């Protein structure tokens, strides 16, 4: 998500005023993804089902499309590698602030579908209501979800594998995520938490409480590994960050979550402070330069004219992907290798 959010669209009966602007950041994320798909950066047959009048939406500038591409392939690679590291055990994925994300459908229709035990998505009730309706209305989405019932008065949806839950993640997790503990999420399955551009809208204390709540669920000696991926902006104490923050303030959005993370080196603490043993972080600038395969870089460079490489690199240097995995007991060699692979490492393994 490289765009500043749109203006608040409505006040909400479910959340404090001002949250409309935070919820609407999902429109920006979905439109950015749709644009990258329509311009052939990424394959995703599902995103158009979540964007009203998808065929009429204008394309995003090349810089946004490249950023969406880099972020998307890197997170896809980490998710796939997490699923592959689980020694054949099926995994659970919990996407917090999932918005209109299509990852569940892409996995469920892909070659790793058999490795997925549960996919749980959480967002504000207004966004989960829209998503539940879109799923119910569209036969391609509904087919992959399987037999499903609307829950929470239509704000949520449940099937054997897919769960959509309405919650404000700033509330105490024991209340906001109570539904997860009863029968949805099992601490005996390797579990990956996805935070794609969501924690930045919350205070560091609320984010920390949220991650710790999951850690507590997975802290028994026989608990399965718990992994996490965060994607968001950081290092906003320079002139780029000052402009971004002031643009957002006009739209009623603040980024309290960016404050503890002035540099890329500071990012892994997000997980390390909760006892995750194997942690790392990379900027999108680094990922584009050293982690995307050369033939892919060549392919996307031919899709559109991008003459402002310096501007692209400045923007990409302010977004990062951070990951971490926590195993009960001693650090595990299997999970120590869970990270993005550089181009030269990918070639060595082929
Ligand atoms: C920028 S969008 C990203 C959506 C999706 N993760 C993606 O990457 O496409 C941020 C999402 O986080 C959700 N979000 C932000 N704060 C939240 C909170 N306190 N509780 C629940 N959802 C929240 C917003 O409603 C929105 O859907």
mmCIF file of C-alpha atoms and ligand atoms in Angstrom:
data_model
loop_
_atom_site.group_PDB
_atom_site.id
_atom_site.type_symbol
_atom_site.label_atom_id
_atom_site.label_comp_id
_atom_site.label_asym_id
_atom_site.label_seq_id
_atom_site.Cartn_x
_atom_site.Cartn_y
_atom_site.Cartn_z
ATOM 1 C CA UNK A 1 0.000 0.000 0.000
ATOM 2 C CA UNK A 2 1.910 3.001 -1.254
ATOM 3 C CA UNK A 3 -0.904 5.477 -1.452
ATOM 4 C CA UNK A 4 -2.109 7.691 1.291
ATOM 5 C CA UNK A 5 -5.618 6.706 2.352
ATOM 6 C CA UNK A 6 -8.662 8.392 0.861
ATOM 7 C CA UNK A 7 -10.795 10.770 2.907
ATOM 8 C CA UNK A 8 -13.081 9.316 5.579
ATOM 9 C CA UNK A 9 -16.186 8.082 3.786
ATOM 10 C CA UNK A 10 -18.694 7.660 6.604
ATOM 11 C CA UNK A 11 -19.048 7.611 10.324
ATOM 12 C CA UNK A 12 -19.592 4.162 11.790
ATOM 13 C CA UNK A 13 -21.892 2.787 14.452
ATOM 14 C CA UNK A 14 -19.294 0.118 15.309
ATOM 15 C CA UNK A 15 -16.064 2.044 15.815
ATOM 16 C CA UNK A 16 -14.941 5.478 16.982
ATOM 17 C CA UNK A 17 -15.205 8.252 14.386
ATOM 18 C CA UNK A 18 -11.966 8.510 12.427
ATOM 19 C CA UNK A 19 -11.728 4.780 11.929
ATOM 20 C CA UNK A 20 -13.526 5.208 8.603
ATOM 21 C CA UNK A 21 -10.278 6.583 7.206
ATOM 22 C CA UNK A 22 -8.309 3.606 8.546
ATOM 23 C CA UNK A 23 -10.841 1.151 7.147
ATOM 24 C CA UNK A 24 -10.738 2.877 3.784
ATOM 25 C CA UNK A 25 -7.006 2.135 3.476
ATOM 26 C CA UNK A 26 -8.268 -1.262 2.370
ATOM 27 C CA UNK A 27 -9.719 0.348 -0.772
ATOM 28 C CA UNK A 28 -6.262 1.697 -1.594
ATOM 29 C CA UNK A 29 -4.658 -1.693 -1.033
ATOM 30 C CA UNK A 30 -7.274 -3.501 -3.161
ATOM 31 C CA UNK A 31 -7.077 -0.928 -5.984
ATOM 32 C CA UNK A 32 -3.279 -1.136 -5.980
ATOM 33 C CA UNK A 33 -3.439 -4.908 -6.268
ATOM 34 C CA UNK A 34 -6.094 -4.761 -8.985
ATOM 35 C CA UNK A 35 -3.930 -2.338 -10.955
ATOM 36 C CA UNK A 36 -0.832 -4.568 -10.653
ATOM 37 C CA UNK A 37 -2.915 -7.524 -11.853
ATOM 38 C CA UNK A 38 -4.463 -5.640 -14.773
ATOM 39 C CA UNK A 39 -1.011 -4.436 -15.848
ATOM 40 C CA UNK A 40 0.269 -8.058 -15.735
ATOM 41 C CA UNK A 41 2.707 -7.637 -12.864
ATOM 42 C CA UNK A 42 0.892 -10.260 -10.805
ATOM 43 C CA UNK A 43 -1.568 -13.079 -11.467
ATOM 44 C CA UNK A 44 -4.656 -12.921 -9.205
ATOM 45 C CA UNK A 45 -8.039 -13.936 -10.616
ATOM 46 C CA UNK A 46 -9.827 -13.083 -7.336
ATOM 47 C CA UNK A 47 -9.068 -9.436 -6.537
ATOM 48 C CA UNK A 48 -11.613 -8.100 -9.060
ATOM 49 C CA UNK A 49 -14.419 -9.785 -7.091
ATOM 50 C CA UNK A 50 -13.657 -7.514 -4.114
ATOM 51 C CA UNK A 51 -13.524 -4.225 -6.029
ATOM 52 C CA UNK A 52 -16.823 -2.733 -7.167
ATOM 53 C CA UNK A 53 -16.798 -1.874 -10.909
ATOM 54 C CA UNK A 54 -13.319 -3.351 -11.163
ATOM 55 C CA UNK A 55 -13.161 -2.942 -14.942
ATOM 56 C CA UNK A 56 -13.696 0.834 -14.618
ATOM 57 C CA UNK A 57 -10.959 1.496 -12.060
ATOM 58 C CA UNK A 58 -8.033 3.554 -13.347
ATOM 59 C CA UNK A 59 -4.564 1.993 -13.260
ATOM 60 C CA UNK A 60 -2.095 3.109 -10.604
ATOM 61 C CA UNK A 61 1.199 4.775 -11.599
ATOM 62 C CA UNK A 62 4.107 2.429 -12.470
ATOM 63 C CA UNK A 63 5.859 3.190 -9.164
ATOM 64 C CA UNK A 64 2.859 1.878 -7.201
ATOM 65 C CA UNK A 65 2.594 -1.187 -9.443
ATOM 66 C CA UNK A 66 6.275 -2.057 -8.977
ATOM 67 C CA UNK A 67 5.979 -1.636 -5.192
ATOM 68 C CA UNK A 68 2.859 -3.790 -5.065
ATOM 69 C CA UNK A 69 4.677 -6.425 -7.119
ATOM 70 C CA UNK A 70 7.783 -6.505 -4.885
ATOM 71 C CA UNK A 71 5.802 -6.628 -1.665
ATOM 72 C CA UNK A 72 3.467 -9.287 -2.988
ATOM 73 C CA UNK A 73 6.063 -11.727 -4.374
ATOM 74 C CA UNK A 74 8.195 -11.390 -1.224
ATOM 75 C CA UNK A 75 5.326 -12.113 1.163
ATOM 76 C CA UNK A 76 4.122 -14.959 -1.083
ATOM 77 C CA UNK A 77 7.633 -16.479 -0.960
ATOM 78 C CA UNK A 78 7.793 -16.231 2.845
ATOM 79 C CA UNK A 79 4.313 -17.744 3.256
ATOM 80 C CA UNK A 80 5.146 -20.577 0.873
ATOM 81 C CA UNK A 81 8.441 -21.231 2.638
ATOM 82 C CA UNK A 82 6.655 -21.287 6.024
ATOM 83 C CA UNK A 83 4.228 -23.890 4.680
ATOM 84 C CA UNK A 84 7.165 -25.894 3.328
ATOM 85 C CA UNK A 85 9.099 -25.735 6.627
ATOM 86 C CA UNK A 86 6.320 -27.370 8.633
ATOM 87 C CA UNK A 87 7.564 -30.963 8.092
ATOM 88 C CA UNK A 88 4.426 -31.969 6.257
ATOM 89 C CA UNK A 89 2.094 -30.695 8.994
ATOM 90 C CA UNK A 90 -0.816 -28.605 7.751
ATOM 91 C CA UNK A 91 -0.576 -24.976 8.886
ATOM 92 C CA UNK A 92 -2.903 -22.270 10.118
ATOM 93 C CA UNK A 93 -2.690 -18.730 8.774
ATOM 94 C CA UNK A 94 -4.196 -15.834 10.709
ATOM 95 C CA UNK A 95 -4.394 -12.576 8.742
ATOM 96 C CA UNK A 96 -4.948 -9.561 10.998
ATOM 97 C CA UNK A 97 -6.392 -6.509 9.238
ATOM 98 C CA UNK A 98 -6.957 -8.744 6.198
ATOM 99 C CA UNK A 99 -9.166 -6.272 4.331
ATOM 100 C CA UNK A 100 -9.862 -7.508 0.780
ATOM 101 C CA UNK A 101 -6.754 -9.678 0.648
ATOM 102 C CA UNK A 102 -7.081 -12.685 -1.691
ATOM 103 C CA UNK A 103 -4.316 -14.888 -0.290
ATOM 104 C CA UNK A 104 -6.745 -17.537 1.015
ATOM 105 C CA UNK A 105 -8.185 -18.097 -2.480
ATOM 106 C CA UNK A 106 -4.801 -18.084 -4.150
ATOM 107 C CA UNK A 107 -3.536 -20.756 -1.738
ATOM 108 C CA UNK A 108 -6.757 -22.783 -1.830
ATOM 109 C CA UNK A 109 -6.630 -22.907 -5.639
ATOM 110 C CA UNK A 110 -2.872 -23.571 -5.760
ATOM 111 C CA UNK A 111 -0.483 -26.467 -5.404
ATOM 112 C CA UNK A 112 -0.098 -26.032 -1.618
ATOM 113 C CA UNK A 113 -3.819 -26.182 -0.825
ATOM 114 C CA UNK A 114 -3.387 -29.546 0.909
ATOM 115 C CA UNK A 115 -1.035 -27.961 3.461
ATOM 116 C CA UNK A 116 -3.621 -25.480 4.708
ATOM 117 C CA UNK A 117 -5.625 -26.476 7.807
ATOM 118 C CA UNK A 118 -7.272 -23.146 8.647
ATOM 119 C CA UNK A 119 -7.250 -19.637 7.243
ATOM 120 C CA UNK A 120 -8.565 -16.986 9.599
ATOM 121 C CA UNK A 121 -9.106 -13.337 8.638
ATOM 122 C CA UNK A 122 -9.879 -10.486 11.044
ATOM 123 C CA UNK A 123 -10.832 -6.879 10.293
ATOM 124 C CA UNK A 124 -13.217 -4.169 11.459
ATOM 125 C CA UNK A 125 -16.874 -5.326 11.259
ATOM 126 C CA UNK A 126 -17.678 -2.946 8.385
ATOM 127 C CA UNK A 127 -14.937 -4.540 6.249
ATOM 128 C CA UNK A 128 -15.734 -8.143 7.201
ATOM 129 C CA UNK A 129 -19.436 -7.565 6.426
ATOM 130 C CA UNK A 130 -18.528 -6.375 2.910
ATOM 131 C CA UNK A 131 -16.149 -9.286 2.421
ATOM 132 C CA UNK A 132 -18.662 -11.866 3.679
ATOM 133 C CA UNK A 133 -21.240 -10.526 1.215
ATOM 134 C CA UNK A 134 -18.759 -10.578 -1.672
ATOM 135 C CA UNK A 135 -17.905 -14.211 -0.889
ATOM 136 C CA UNK A 136 -21.554 -15.240 -0.644
ATOM 137 C CA UNK A 137 -22.387 -13.500 -3.940
ATOM 138 C CA UNK A 138 -19.542 -14.874 -6.040
ATOM 139 C CA UNK A 139 -19.481 -18.542 -7.023
ATOM 140 C CA UNK A 140 -15.698 -18.706 -7.599
ATOM 141 C CA UNK A 141 -14.966 -17.326 -4.121
ATOM 142 C CA UNK A 142 -17.722 -19.398 -2.482
ATOM 143 C CA UNK A 143 -16.572 -22.644 -4.133
ATOM 144 C CA UNK A 144 -13.102 -22.442 -2.569
ATOM 145 C CA UNK A 145 -14.499 -21.497 0.862
ATOM 146 C CA UNK A 146 -16.811 -24.550 0.765
ATOM 147 C CA UNK A 147 -20.023 -24.889 2.717
ATOM 148 C CA UNK A 148 -20.176 -21.728 4.817
ATOM 149 C CA UNK A 149 -22.543 -19.935 7.153
ATOM 150 C CA UNK A 150 -22.791 -16.252 7.964
ATOM 151 C CA UNK A 151 -22.141 -15.583 11.668
ATOM 152 C CA UNK A 152 -22.233 -12.534 13.978
ATOM 153 C CA UNK A 153 -25.334 -11.193 12.237
ATOM 154 C CA UNK A 154 -23.667 -11.287 8.789
ATOM 155 C CA UNK A 155 -20.442 -9.604 9.942
ATOM 156 C CA UNK A 156 -18.538 -12.897 9.834
ATOM 157 C CA UNK A 157 -18.401 -16.141 7.877
ATOM 158 C CA UNK A 158 -17.369 -19.648 8.857
ATOM 159 C CA UNK A 159 -16.541 -22.780 6.911
ATOM 160 C CA UNK A 160 -14.473 -25.824 7.863
ATOM 161 C CA UNK A 161 -11.251 -24.107 6.738
ATOM 162 C CA UNK A 162 -11.994 -20.406 6.257
ATOM 163 C CA UNK A 163 -13.062 -18.050 9.063
ATOM 164 C CA UNK A 164 -13.810 -14.348 8.752
ATOM 165 C CA UNK A 165 -14.082 -12.562 12.103
ATOM 166 C CA UNK A 166 -15.144 -9.002 12.900
ATOM 167 C CA UNK A 167 -12.995 -7.341 15.584
ATOM 168 C CA UNK A 168 -11.243 -4.135 16.528
ATOM 169 C CA UNK A 169 -7.668 -5.294 17.063
ATOM 170 C CA UNK A 170 -6.940 -2.383 19.409
ATOM 171 C CA UNK A 171 -9.286 -3.876 22.000
ATOM 172 C CA UNK A 172 -7.880 -6.320 24.577
ATOM 173 C CA UNK A 173 -7.184 -9.479 22.527
ATOM 174 C CA UNK A 174 -8.778 -11.729 25.155
ATOM 175 C CA UNK A 175 -12.094 -10.058 24.245
ATOM 176 C CA UNK A 176 -11.537 -9.153 20.601
ATOM 177 C CA UNK A 177 -10.206 -12.605 19.651
ATOM 178 C CA UNK A 178 -12.182 -14.741 22.117
ATOM 179 C CA UNK A 179 -13.762 -16.644 19.216
ATOM 180 C CA UNK A 180 -10.334 -17.890 18.105
ATOM 181 C CA UNK A 181 -9.575 -19.685 21.364
ATOM 182 C CA UNK A 182 -12.774 -21.673 21.660
ATOM 183 C CA UNK A 183 -12.608 -23.952 18.646
ATOM 184 C CA UNK A 184 -11.074 -22.242 15.638
ATOM 185 C CA UNK A 185 -7.328 -21.960 16.253
ATOM 186 C CA UNK A 186 -5.297 -24.937 17.483
ATOM 187 C CA UNK A 187 -1.906 -24.410 19.201
ATOM 188 C CA UNK A 188 -0.827 -27.829 17.947
ATOM 189 C CA UNK A 189 -0.530 -26.654 14.318
ATOM 190 C CA UNK A 190 2.281 -24.421 12.975
ATOM 191 C CA UNK A 191 0.676 -20.996 12.721
ATOM 192 C CA UNK A 192 1.618 -17.918 10.730
ATOM 193 C CA UNK A 193 0.382 -14.439 11.686
ATOM 194 C CA UNK A 194 0.142 -11.940 8.815
ATOM 195 C CA UNK A 195 0.079 -8.220 9.561
ATOM 196 C CA UNK A 196 0.057 -6.534 6.151
ATOM 197 C CA UNK A 197 -0.038 -2.802 6.706
ATOM 198 C CA UNK A 198 -2.144 -2.862 9.851
ATOM 199 C CA UNK A 199 -0.001 -2.521 13.010
ATOM 200 C CA UNK A 200 1.201 0.893 11.853
ATOM 201 C CA UNK A 201 -2.309 2.250 12.568
ATOM 202 C CA UNK A 202 -2.224 0.988 16.162
ATOM 203 C CA UNK A 203 -0.209 2.088 19.190
ATOM 204 C CA UNK A 204 2.946 0.066 19.905
ATOM 205 C CA UNK A 205 1.328 -1.074 23.183
ATOM 206 C CA UNK A 206 -1.751 -2.434 21.375
ATOM 207 C CA UNK A 207 0.382 -4.235 18.741
ATOM 208 C CA UNK A 208 2.596 -5.683 21.393
ATOM 209 C CA UNK A 209 -0.404 -6.899 23.411
ATOM 210 C CA UNK A 210 -1.795 -8.542 20.285
ATOM 211 C CA UNK A 211 1.422 -10.411 19.418
ATOM 212 C CA UNK A 212 1.912 -11.442 23.056
ATOM 213 C CA UNK A 213 -1.620 -12.834 23.179
ATOM 214 C CA UNK A 214 -0.738 -15.223 20.341
ATOM 215 C CA UNK A 215 2.602 -16.066 21.974
ATOM 216 C CA UNK A 216 0.755 -17.027 25.170
ATOM 217 C CA UNK A 217 -1.492 -19.379 23.179
ATOM 218 C CA UNK A 218 1.617 -21.098 21.723
ATOM 219 C CA UNK A 219 3.846 -21.248 24.807
ATOM 220 C CA UNK A 220 3.128 -24.764 26.137
ATOM 221 C CA UNK A 221 6.158 -27.093 25.761
ATOM 222 C CA UNK A 222 4.362 -29.109 23.079
ATOM 223 C CA UNK A 223 2.974 -26.083 21.182
ATOM 224 C CA UNK A 224 3.682 -25.813 17.462
ATOM 225 C CA UNK A 225 5.895 -23.033 15.996
ATOM 226 C CA UNK A 226 4.408 -19.560 15.739
ATOM 227 C CA UNK A 227 5.586 -17.347 12.874
ATOM 228 C CA UNK A 228 4.803 -13.753 11.999
ATOM 229 C CA UNK A 229 5.190 -11.422 9.024
ATOM 230 C CA UNK A 230 4.752 -7.653 9.214
ATOM 231 C CA UNK A 231 4.695 -5.410 6.153
ATOM 232 C CA UNK A 232 4.521 -1.648 6.599
ATOM 233 C CA UNK A 233 6.234 1.721 6.405
ATOM 234 C CA UNK A 234 9.030 2.636 8.827
ATOM 235 C CA UNK A 235 11.812 5.215 9.250
ATOM 236 C CA UNK A 236 9.371 8.114 8.997
ATOM 237 C CA UNK A 237 11.503 10.578 10.966
ATOM 238 C CA UNK A 238 13.082 11.992 7.776
ATOM 239 C CA UNK A 239 11.681 14.444 5.245
ATOM 240 C CA UNK A 240 9.907 11.682 3.278
ATOM 241 C CA UNK A 241 8.202 10.535 6.480
ATOM 242 C CA UNK A 242 7.275 14.075 7.491
ATOM 243 C CA UNK A 243 5.474 14.630 4.179
ATOM 244 C CA UNK A 244 3.739 11.254 4.389
ATOM 245 C CA UNK A 245 2.576 11.865 7.960
ATOM 246 C CA UNK A 246 1.256 15.334 7.220
ATOM 247 C CA UNK A 247 -0.642 14.098 4.128
ATOM 248 C CA UNK A 248 -2.208 11.413 6.274
ATOM 249 C CA UNK A 249 -3.081 13.766 9.133
ATOM 250 C CA UNK A 250 -5.186 15.841 6.718
ATOM 251 C CA UNK A 251 -7.148 12.670 6.083
ATOM 252 C CA UNK A 252 -7.556 11.939 9.779
ATOM 253 C CA UNK A 253 -5.028 9.066 9.867
ATOM 254 C CA UNK A 254 -2.027 8.823 12.165
ATOM 255 C CA UNK A 255 0.704 6.177 12.176
ATOM 256 C CA UNK A 256 1.530 5.658 15.862
ATOM 257 C CA UNK A 257 2.895 2.188 15.102
ATOM 258 C CA UNK A 258 5.840 3.526 13.083
ATOM 259 C CA UNK A 259 7.332 5.438 15.998
ATOM 260 C CA UNK A 260 9.513 2.689 17.567
ATOM 261 C CA UNK A 261 11.055 1.776 14.194
ATOM 262 C CA UNK A 262 13.401 4.492 12.855
ATOM 263 C CA UNK A 263 15.699 2.084 10.958
ATOM 264 C CA UNK A 264 15.540 -1.313 9.295
ATOM 265 C CA UNK A 265 17.838 -2.657 12.033
ATOM 266 C CA UNK A 266 15.227 -1.731 14.638
ATOM 267 C CA UNK A 267 12.445 -3.767 12.992
ATOM 268 C CA UNK A 268 13.230 -7.350 14.102
ATOM 269 C CA UNK A 269 12.729 -6.246 17.747
ATOM 270 C CA UNK A 270 9.031 -6.305 16.919
ATOM 271 C CA UNK A 271 9.234 -10.109 17.209
ATOM 272 C CA UNK A 272 12.451 -10.591 19.211
ATOM 273 C CA UNK A 273 10.943 -8.800 22.225
ATOM 274 C CA UNK A 274 8.287 -11.558 22.349
ATOM 275 C CA UNK A 275 10.826 -14.400 22.349
ATOM 276 C CA UNK A 276 10.803 -15.156 18.614
ATOM 277 C CA UNK A 277 14.205 -16.779 17.971
ATOM 278 C CA UNK A 278 14.678 -16.402 14.212
ATOM 279 C CA UNK A 279 13.943 -12.857 13.078
ATOM 280 C CA UNK A 280 14.838 -10.626 10.150
ATOM 281 C CA UNK A 281 13.768 -7.587 8.133
ATOM 282 C CA UNK A 282 14.406 -6.232 4.645
ATOM 283 C CA UNK A 283 13.309 -3.082 2.878
ATOM 284 C CA UNK A 284 11.418 -3.385 -0.394
ATOM 285 C CA UNK A 285 14.354 -1.551 -1.976
ATOM 286 C CA UNK A 286 16.728 -4.370 -0.942
ATOM 287 C CA UNK A 287 14.238 -7.034 -1.926
ATOM 288 C CA UNK A 288 13.827 -5.558 -5.412
ATOM 289 C CA UNK A 289 17.588 -5.278 -5.888
ATOM 290 C CA UNK A 290 18.745 -8.618 -4.524
ATOM 291 C CA UNK A 291 15.856 -10.980 -3.856
ATOM 292 C CA UNK A 292 13.664 -10.809 -6.964
ATOM 293 C CA UNK A 293 14.781 -13.153 -9.725
ATOM 294 C CA UNK A 294 16.635 -11.447 -12.555
ATOM 295 C CA UNK A 295 14.285 -12.700 -15.279
ATOM 296 C CA UNK A 296 11.296 -11.446 -13.319
ATOM 297 C CA UNK A 297 12.910 -8.000 -12.909
ATOM 298 C CA UNK A 298 13.547 -8.008 -16.638
ATOM 299 C CA UNK A 299 9.928 -9.007 -17.358
ATOM 300 C CA UNK A 300 8.367 -6.320 -15.163
ATOM 301 C CA UNK A 301 10.736 -3.655 -16.461
ATOM 302 C CA UNK A 302 9.124 -4.157 -19.871
ATOM 303 C CA UNK A 303 5.551 -3.720 -18.675
ATOM 304 C CA UNK A 304 5.616 0.050 -18.203
ATOM 305 C CA UNK A 305 7.987 2.949 -18.537
ATOM 306 C CA UNK A 306 9.526 3.814 -15.170
ATOM 307 C CA UNK A 307 11.995 6.651 -15.488
ATOM 308 C CA UNK A 308 12.131 7.835 -11.856
ATOM 309 C CA UNK A 309 14.292 5.075 -10.380
ATOM 310 C CA UNK A 310 15.537 7.372 -7.599
ATOM 311 C CA UNK A 311 11.998 8.184 -6.543
ATOM 312 C CA UNK A 312 11.072 4.492 -6.678
ATOM 313 C CA UNK A 313 14.030 3.599 -4.465
ATOM 314 C CA UNK A 314 13.238 6.372 -1.989
ATOM 315 C CA UNK A 315 9.693 5.070 -1.571
ATOM 316 C CA UNK A 316 10.736 1.398 -1.438
ATOM 317 C CA UNK A 317 13.363 2.236 1.207
ATOM 318 C CA UNK A 318 10.540 3.297 3.561
ATOM 319 C CA UNK A 319 8.603 0.020 3.412
ATOM 320 C CA UNK A 320 9.845 -3.223 4.918
ATOM 321 C CA UNK A 321 8.929 -6.821 5.508
ATOM 322 C CA UNK A 322 9.796 -8.158 8.962
ATOM 323 C CA UNK A 323 9.499 -11.802 9.966
ATOM 324 C CA UNK A 324 10.086 -13.985 12.976
ATOM 325 C CA UNK A 325 9.409 -17.501 14.194
ATOM 326 C CA UNK A 326 9.180 -18.781 17.743
ATOM 327 C CA UNK A 327 9.469 -22.419 18.699
ATOM 328 C CA UNK A 328 8.858 -23.844 22.149
ATOM 329 C CA UNK A 329 12.030 -25.039 23.850
ATOM 330 C CA UNK A 330 15.380 -24.804 22.055
ATOM 331 C CA UNK A 331 15.708 -22.834 18.797
ATOM 332 C CA UNK A 332 15.014 -25.162 15.883
ATOM 333 C CA UNK A 333 17.423 -25.603 12.941
ATOM 334 C CA UNK A 334 14.485 -26.322 10.617
ATOM 335 C CA UNK A 335 12.965 -22.930 11.309
ATOM 336 C CA UNK A 336 16.266 -21.043 11.426
ATOM 337 C CA UNK A 337 16.289 -21.218 7.628
ATOM 338 C CA UNK A 338 12.885 -19.578 7.244
ATOM 339 C CA UNK A 339 13.699 -16.294 5.515
ATOM 340 C CA UNK A 340 13.706 -14.741 2.080
ATOM 341 C CA UNK A 341 16.287 -16.289 -0.248
ATOM 342 C CA UNK A 342 18.580 -13.992 -2.226
ATOM 343 C CA UNK A 343 18.776 -14.472 -5.978
ATOM 344 C CA UNK A 344 22.223 -16.131 -5.706
ATOM 345 C CA UNK A 345 20.905 -18.513 -2.987
ATOM 346 C CA UNK A 346 17.920 -19.420 -5.196
ATOM 347 C CA UNK A 347 20.297 -20.234 -8.065
ATOM 348 C CA UNK A 348 22.507 -22.385 -5.774
ATOM 349 C CA UNK A 349 19.479 -24.421 -4.678
ATOM 350 C CA UNK A 350 18.187 -25.019 -8.235
HETATM 351 C C1 LIG B 1 -3.933 -0.953 4.313
HETATM 352 S S1 LIG B 1 -5.228 -2.076 4.611
HETATM 353 C C2 LIG B 1 -4.401 -3.615 4.261
HETATM 354 C C3 LIG B 1 -5.366 -4.719 3.910
HETATM 355 C C4 LIG B 1 -4.694 -6.063 3.620
HETATM 356 N N1 LIG B 1 -3.941 -6.528 4.769
HETATM 357 C C5 LIG B 1 -3.776 -5.946 2.421
HETATM 358 O O1 LIG B 1 -2.560 -5.915 2.624
HETATM 359 O O2 LIG B 1 -4.278 -5.899 1.312
HETATM 360 C C6 LIG B 1 -5.315 -2.079 6.395
HETATM 361 C C7 LIG B 1 -6.430 -2.956 6.930
HETATM 362 O O3 LIG B 1 -6.260 -3.073 8.348
HETATM 363 C C8 LIG B 1 -7.532 -2.921 8.950
HETATM 364 N N2 LIG B 1 -7.349 -2.430 10.314
HETATM 365 C C9 LIG B 1 -6.623 -1.347 10.707
HETATM 366 N N3 LIG B 1 -6.743 -1.179 12.044
HETATM 367 C C10 LIG B 1 -7.544 -2.186 12.489
HETATM 368 C C11 LIG B 1 -8.051 -2.547 13.761
HETATM 369 N N4 LIG B 1 -7.764 -1.824 14.844
HETATM 370 N N5 LIG B 1 -8.863 -3.616 13.866
HETATM 371 C C12 LIG B 1 -9.180 -4.339 12.769
HETATM 372 N N6 LIG B 1 -8.732 -4.054 11.531
HETATM 373 C C13 LIG B 1 -7.928 -2.986 11.391
HETATM 374 C C14 LIG B 1 -8.242 -1.902 8.062
HETATM 375 O O4 LIG B 1 -9.638 -1.932 8.265
HETATM 376 C C15 LIG B 1 -7.817 -2.365 6.673
HETATM 377 O O5 LIG B 1 -8.664 -3.339 6.143
#
